[in-house]
Coordinates of C-alpha atoms in Angstrom, one line a residue:
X1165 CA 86.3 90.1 120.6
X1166 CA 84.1 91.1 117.4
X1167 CA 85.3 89.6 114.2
X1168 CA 84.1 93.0 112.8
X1169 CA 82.9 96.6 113.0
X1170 CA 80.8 98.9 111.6
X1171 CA 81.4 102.6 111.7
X1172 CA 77.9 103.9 110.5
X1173 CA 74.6 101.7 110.5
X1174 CA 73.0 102.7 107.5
X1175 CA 71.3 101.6 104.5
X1176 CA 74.3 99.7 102.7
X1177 CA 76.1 98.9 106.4
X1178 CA 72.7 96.8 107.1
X1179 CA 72.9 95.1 103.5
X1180 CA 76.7 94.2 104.1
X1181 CA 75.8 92.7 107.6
X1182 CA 73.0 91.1 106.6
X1183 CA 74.9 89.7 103.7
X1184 CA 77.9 88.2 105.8
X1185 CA 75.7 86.8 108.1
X1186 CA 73.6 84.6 106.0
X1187 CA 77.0 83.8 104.3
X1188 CA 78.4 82.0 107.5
X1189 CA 81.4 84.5 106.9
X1190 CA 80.4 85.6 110.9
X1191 CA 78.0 84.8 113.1
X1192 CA 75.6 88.2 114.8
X1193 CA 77.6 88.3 117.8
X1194 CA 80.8 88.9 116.2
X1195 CA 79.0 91.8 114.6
X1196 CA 79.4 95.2 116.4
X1197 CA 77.8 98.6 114.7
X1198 CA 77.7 102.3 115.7
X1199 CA 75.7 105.1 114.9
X1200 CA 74.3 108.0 116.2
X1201 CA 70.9 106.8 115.2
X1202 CA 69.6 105.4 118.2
X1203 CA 66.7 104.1 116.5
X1204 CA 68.3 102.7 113.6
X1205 CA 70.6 100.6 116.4
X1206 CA 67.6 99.2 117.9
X1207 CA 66.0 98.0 114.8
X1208 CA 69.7 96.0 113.8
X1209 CA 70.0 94.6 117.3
X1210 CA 66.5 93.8 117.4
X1211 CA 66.8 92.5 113.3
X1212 CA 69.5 90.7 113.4
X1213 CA 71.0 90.3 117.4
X1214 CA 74.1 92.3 116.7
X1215 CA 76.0 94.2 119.2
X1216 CA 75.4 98.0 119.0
X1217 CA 76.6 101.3 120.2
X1218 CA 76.8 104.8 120.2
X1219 CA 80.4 105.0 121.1
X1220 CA 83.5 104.7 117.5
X1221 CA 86.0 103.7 120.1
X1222 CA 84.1 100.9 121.8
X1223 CA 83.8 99.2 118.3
X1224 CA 87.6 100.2 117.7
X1225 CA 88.3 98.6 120.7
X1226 CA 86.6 95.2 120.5
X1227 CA 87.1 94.5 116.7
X1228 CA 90.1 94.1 114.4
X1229 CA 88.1 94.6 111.0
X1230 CA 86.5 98.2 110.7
X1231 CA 84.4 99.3 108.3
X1232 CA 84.0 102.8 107.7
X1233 CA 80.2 103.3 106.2
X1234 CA 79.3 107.1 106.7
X1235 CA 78.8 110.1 104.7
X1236 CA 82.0 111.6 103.6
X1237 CA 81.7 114.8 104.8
X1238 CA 82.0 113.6 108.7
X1239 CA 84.8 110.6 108.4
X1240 CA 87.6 112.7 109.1
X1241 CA 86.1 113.5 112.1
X1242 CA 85.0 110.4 113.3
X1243 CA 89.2 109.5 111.8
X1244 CA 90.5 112.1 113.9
X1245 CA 87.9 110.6 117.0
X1246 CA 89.2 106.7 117.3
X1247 CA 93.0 107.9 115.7
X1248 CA 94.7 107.3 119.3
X1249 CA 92.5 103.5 119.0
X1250 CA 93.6 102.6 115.7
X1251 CA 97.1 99.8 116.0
X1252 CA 98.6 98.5 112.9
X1253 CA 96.6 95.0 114.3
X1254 CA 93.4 96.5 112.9
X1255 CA 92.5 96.2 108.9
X1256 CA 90.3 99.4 108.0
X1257 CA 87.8 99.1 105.5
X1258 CA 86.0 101.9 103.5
X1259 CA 83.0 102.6 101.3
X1260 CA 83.2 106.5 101.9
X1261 CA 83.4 107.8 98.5
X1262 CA 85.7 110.4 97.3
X1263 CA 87.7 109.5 100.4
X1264 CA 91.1 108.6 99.5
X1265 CA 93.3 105.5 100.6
X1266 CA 96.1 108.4 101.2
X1267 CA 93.7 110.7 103.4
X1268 CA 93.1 108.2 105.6
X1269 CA 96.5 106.7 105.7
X1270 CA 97.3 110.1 107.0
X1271 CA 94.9 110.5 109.9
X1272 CA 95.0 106.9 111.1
X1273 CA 99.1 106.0 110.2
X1274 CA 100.8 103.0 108.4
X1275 CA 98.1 100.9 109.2
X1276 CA 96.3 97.9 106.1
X1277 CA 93.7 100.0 104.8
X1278 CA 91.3 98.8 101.7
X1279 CA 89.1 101.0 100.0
X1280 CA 86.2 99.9 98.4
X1281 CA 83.4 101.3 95.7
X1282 CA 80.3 99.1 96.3
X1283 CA 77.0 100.0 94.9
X1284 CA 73.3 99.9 95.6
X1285 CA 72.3 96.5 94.0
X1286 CA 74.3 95.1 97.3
X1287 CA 71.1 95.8 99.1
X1288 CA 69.6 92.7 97.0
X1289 CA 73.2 90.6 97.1
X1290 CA 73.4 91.8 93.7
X1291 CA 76.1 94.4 94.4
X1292 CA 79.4 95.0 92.2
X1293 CA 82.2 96.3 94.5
X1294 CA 85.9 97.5 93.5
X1295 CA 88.3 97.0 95.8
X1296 CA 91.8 98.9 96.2
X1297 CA 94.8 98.0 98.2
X1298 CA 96.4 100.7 100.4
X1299 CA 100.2 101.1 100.8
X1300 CA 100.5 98.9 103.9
X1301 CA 97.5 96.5 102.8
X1302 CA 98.9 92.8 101.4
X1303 CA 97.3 90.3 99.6
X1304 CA 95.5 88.4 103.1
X1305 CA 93.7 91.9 104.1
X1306 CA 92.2 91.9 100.0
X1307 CA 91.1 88.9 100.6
X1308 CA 89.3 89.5 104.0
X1309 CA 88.0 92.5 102.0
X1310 CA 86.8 90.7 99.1
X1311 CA 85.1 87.5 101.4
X1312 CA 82.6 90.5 102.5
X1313 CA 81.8 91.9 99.7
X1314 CA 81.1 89.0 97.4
X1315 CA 78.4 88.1 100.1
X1316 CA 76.1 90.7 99.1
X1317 CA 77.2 90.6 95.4
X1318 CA 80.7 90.4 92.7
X1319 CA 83.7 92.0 93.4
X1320 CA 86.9 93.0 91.3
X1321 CA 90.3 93.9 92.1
X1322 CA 92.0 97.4 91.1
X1323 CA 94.1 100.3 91.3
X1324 CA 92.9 103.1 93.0
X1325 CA 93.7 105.3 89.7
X1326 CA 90.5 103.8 88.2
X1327 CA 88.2 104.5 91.2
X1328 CA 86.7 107.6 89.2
X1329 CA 85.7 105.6 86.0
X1330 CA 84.3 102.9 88.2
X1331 CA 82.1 105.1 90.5
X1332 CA 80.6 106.2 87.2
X1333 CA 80.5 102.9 85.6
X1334 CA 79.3 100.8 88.4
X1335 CA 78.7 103.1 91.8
X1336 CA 76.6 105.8 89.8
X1337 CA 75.1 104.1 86.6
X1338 CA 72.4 101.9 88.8
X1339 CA 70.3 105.2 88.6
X1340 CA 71.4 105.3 84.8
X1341 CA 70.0 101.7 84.6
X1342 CA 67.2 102.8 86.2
X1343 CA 66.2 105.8 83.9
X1344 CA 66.1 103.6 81.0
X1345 CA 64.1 100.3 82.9
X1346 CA 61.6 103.6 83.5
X1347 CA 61.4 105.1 80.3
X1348 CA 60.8 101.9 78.5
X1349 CA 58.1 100.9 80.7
X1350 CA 56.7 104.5 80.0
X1351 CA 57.1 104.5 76.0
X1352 CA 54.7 100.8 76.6
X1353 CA 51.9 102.9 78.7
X1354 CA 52.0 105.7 75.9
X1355 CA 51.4 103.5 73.7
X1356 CA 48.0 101.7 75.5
X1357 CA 49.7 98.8 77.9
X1358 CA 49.1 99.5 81.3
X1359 CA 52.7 101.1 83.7
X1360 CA 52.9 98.3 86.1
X1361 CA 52.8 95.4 83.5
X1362 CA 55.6 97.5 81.6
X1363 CA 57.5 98.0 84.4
X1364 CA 57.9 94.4 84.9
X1365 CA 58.5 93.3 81.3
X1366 CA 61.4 96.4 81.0
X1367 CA 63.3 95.5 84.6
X1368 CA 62.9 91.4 84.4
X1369 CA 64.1 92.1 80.5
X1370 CA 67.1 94.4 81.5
X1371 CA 67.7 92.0 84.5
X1372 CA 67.9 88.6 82.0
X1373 CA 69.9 90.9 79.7
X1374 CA 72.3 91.4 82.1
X1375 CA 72.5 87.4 83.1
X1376 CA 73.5 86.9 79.6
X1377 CA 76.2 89.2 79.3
X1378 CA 77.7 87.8 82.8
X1379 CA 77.0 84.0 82.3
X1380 CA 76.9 83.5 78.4
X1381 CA 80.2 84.4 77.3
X1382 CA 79.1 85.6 74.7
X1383 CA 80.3 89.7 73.3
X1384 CA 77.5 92.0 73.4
X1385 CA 77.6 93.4 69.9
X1386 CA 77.7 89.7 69.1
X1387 CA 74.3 89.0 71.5
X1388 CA 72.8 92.3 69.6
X1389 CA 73.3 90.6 66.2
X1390 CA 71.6 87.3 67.8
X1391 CA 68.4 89.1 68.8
X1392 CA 68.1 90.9 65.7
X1393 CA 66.4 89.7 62.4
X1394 CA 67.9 92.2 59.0
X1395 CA 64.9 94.2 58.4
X1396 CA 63.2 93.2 61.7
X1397 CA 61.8 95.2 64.5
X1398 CA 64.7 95.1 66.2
X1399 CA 66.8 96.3 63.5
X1400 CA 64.5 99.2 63.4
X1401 CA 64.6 100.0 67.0
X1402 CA 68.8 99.7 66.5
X1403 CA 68.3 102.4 63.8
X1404 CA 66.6 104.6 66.1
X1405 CA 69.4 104.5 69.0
X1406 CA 72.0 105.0 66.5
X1407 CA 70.3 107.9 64.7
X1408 CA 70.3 109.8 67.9
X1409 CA 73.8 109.1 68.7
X1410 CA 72.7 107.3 71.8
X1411 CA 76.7 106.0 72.5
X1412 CA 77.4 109.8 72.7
X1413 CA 75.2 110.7 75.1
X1414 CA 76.0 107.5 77.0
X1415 CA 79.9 108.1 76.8
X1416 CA 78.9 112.1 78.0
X1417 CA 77.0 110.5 81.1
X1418 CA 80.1 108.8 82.1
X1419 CA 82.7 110.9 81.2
X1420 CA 81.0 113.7 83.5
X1421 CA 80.2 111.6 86.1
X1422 CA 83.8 110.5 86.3
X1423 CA 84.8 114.0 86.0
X1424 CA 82.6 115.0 88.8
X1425 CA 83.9 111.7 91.6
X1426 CA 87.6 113.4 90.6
X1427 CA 86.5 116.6 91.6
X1428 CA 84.7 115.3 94.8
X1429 CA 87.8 113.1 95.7
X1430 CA 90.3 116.2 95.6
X1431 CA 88.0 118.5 97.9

């Protein structure tokens, strides 16, 4: 018997494996994927010695944890595929976004379903995943839920409710991170320092940033004031963001984005 299953072998399915394994939360041959992908099976069985198929009702069959990581737009499908498969014994797990706890409750029955909103970063086991309770989910099957993902990064608890904000606050804004790791580094080579050495000052300064916010303690208006001398060049820089309303456009970015995972999620 597998101690879990993966629906889907793709790019954050191989960074959650990867992450339980080096976790001791399993060990590769209680691991049991499926895909389509025929090649992308060989390269985890021959990466990391896990059990593989082509078939969603083999891993239904031999595990009791399945997690659902594929596209949206073919999980009902693959739902309505392993439905007669599915016993309330099983614990379903899913990262397909815009896919609701209720759809899936629906097409598999009254069985513990937790839906989760990692993101990217969990491809380094720096991840940030939300995790929401369906109706016949208890407090055990969260924690099986959260004992995965906190091996490829930090996870919180929530309402489902929320799920829109967060996608835009922590499943989306990597790319917004991104943008402005990029466009630093690019203001530096305008102004005569070569791109690559940029690049590393912006991300290793945005990733040290971070650390401080999540290990200091410390409020981040509070670490602004610290790093900024009156009349300094940071204070000048400050005026700049605040002269072009830079919270506006920032609030705008999430505000759509959450508009737009609502929108998605009621298709």
């Amino acid at each position: 018997m597998n101690k879990i299953g993966f629906i889907g072998g793709g790019k954050m399915a191989t960074a959650i494996l990867k992450g339980i394994i080096n976790s001791n939360w399993c060990n590769p041959a209680e691991i049991i994927v499926s895909d389509k992908n025929e090649d992308a099976l060989k390269y985890l069985k021959d990466n990391y010695s896990i059990n593989v198929t082509t078939d969603n009702n083999q891993v239904v069959n031999s595990s009791k944890i399945i997690l659902f990581a594929v596209k949206p737009f073919v999980i009902r499908d693959i739902m309505n595929d392993i439905k007669t498969s599915i016993t309330k014994e099983h614990i379903v797990l899913s990262i397909a976004a815009g896919i609701s706890i209720n759809t899936i409750e629906e097409i598999l029955g009254k069985i513990p379903v937790i839906r989760i909103m990692p993101n990217t970063p969990a491809l380094v086991n720096e991840g940030m995943s939300a995790i929401c309770k369906g109706h016949f989910a208890d407090d055990k099957h969260a924690k099986i839920a959260e004992e995965i993902f906190n091996s490829v990064g930090k996870v919180i608890n929530s309402e489902e409710k929320y799920i829109d904000i967060i996608t835009a606050v922590s499943g989306s804004s990597p790319a917004f991170y991104y943008y402005f790791i990029n466009e630093i580094a690019k203001a530096g080579e305008k102004l005569g320092l070569d791109y690559k050495t940029c690049l590393k000052l912006s991300a290793q300064t945005a990733y040290g940033s971070a650390k401080m916010v999540l290990e200091s303690g410390i409020d981040p208006e509070q670490l602004i004031i610290n790093v900024t001398t009156p009349g300094g060049c940071t204070a000048v820089g400050n005026e700049v963001l605040k002269e072009y309303k830079t919270s506006d456009i920032i609030f705008e970015t999430i505000e759509k984005t959450a508009k737009k995972a609502f929108e998605l999620g009621n298709k």
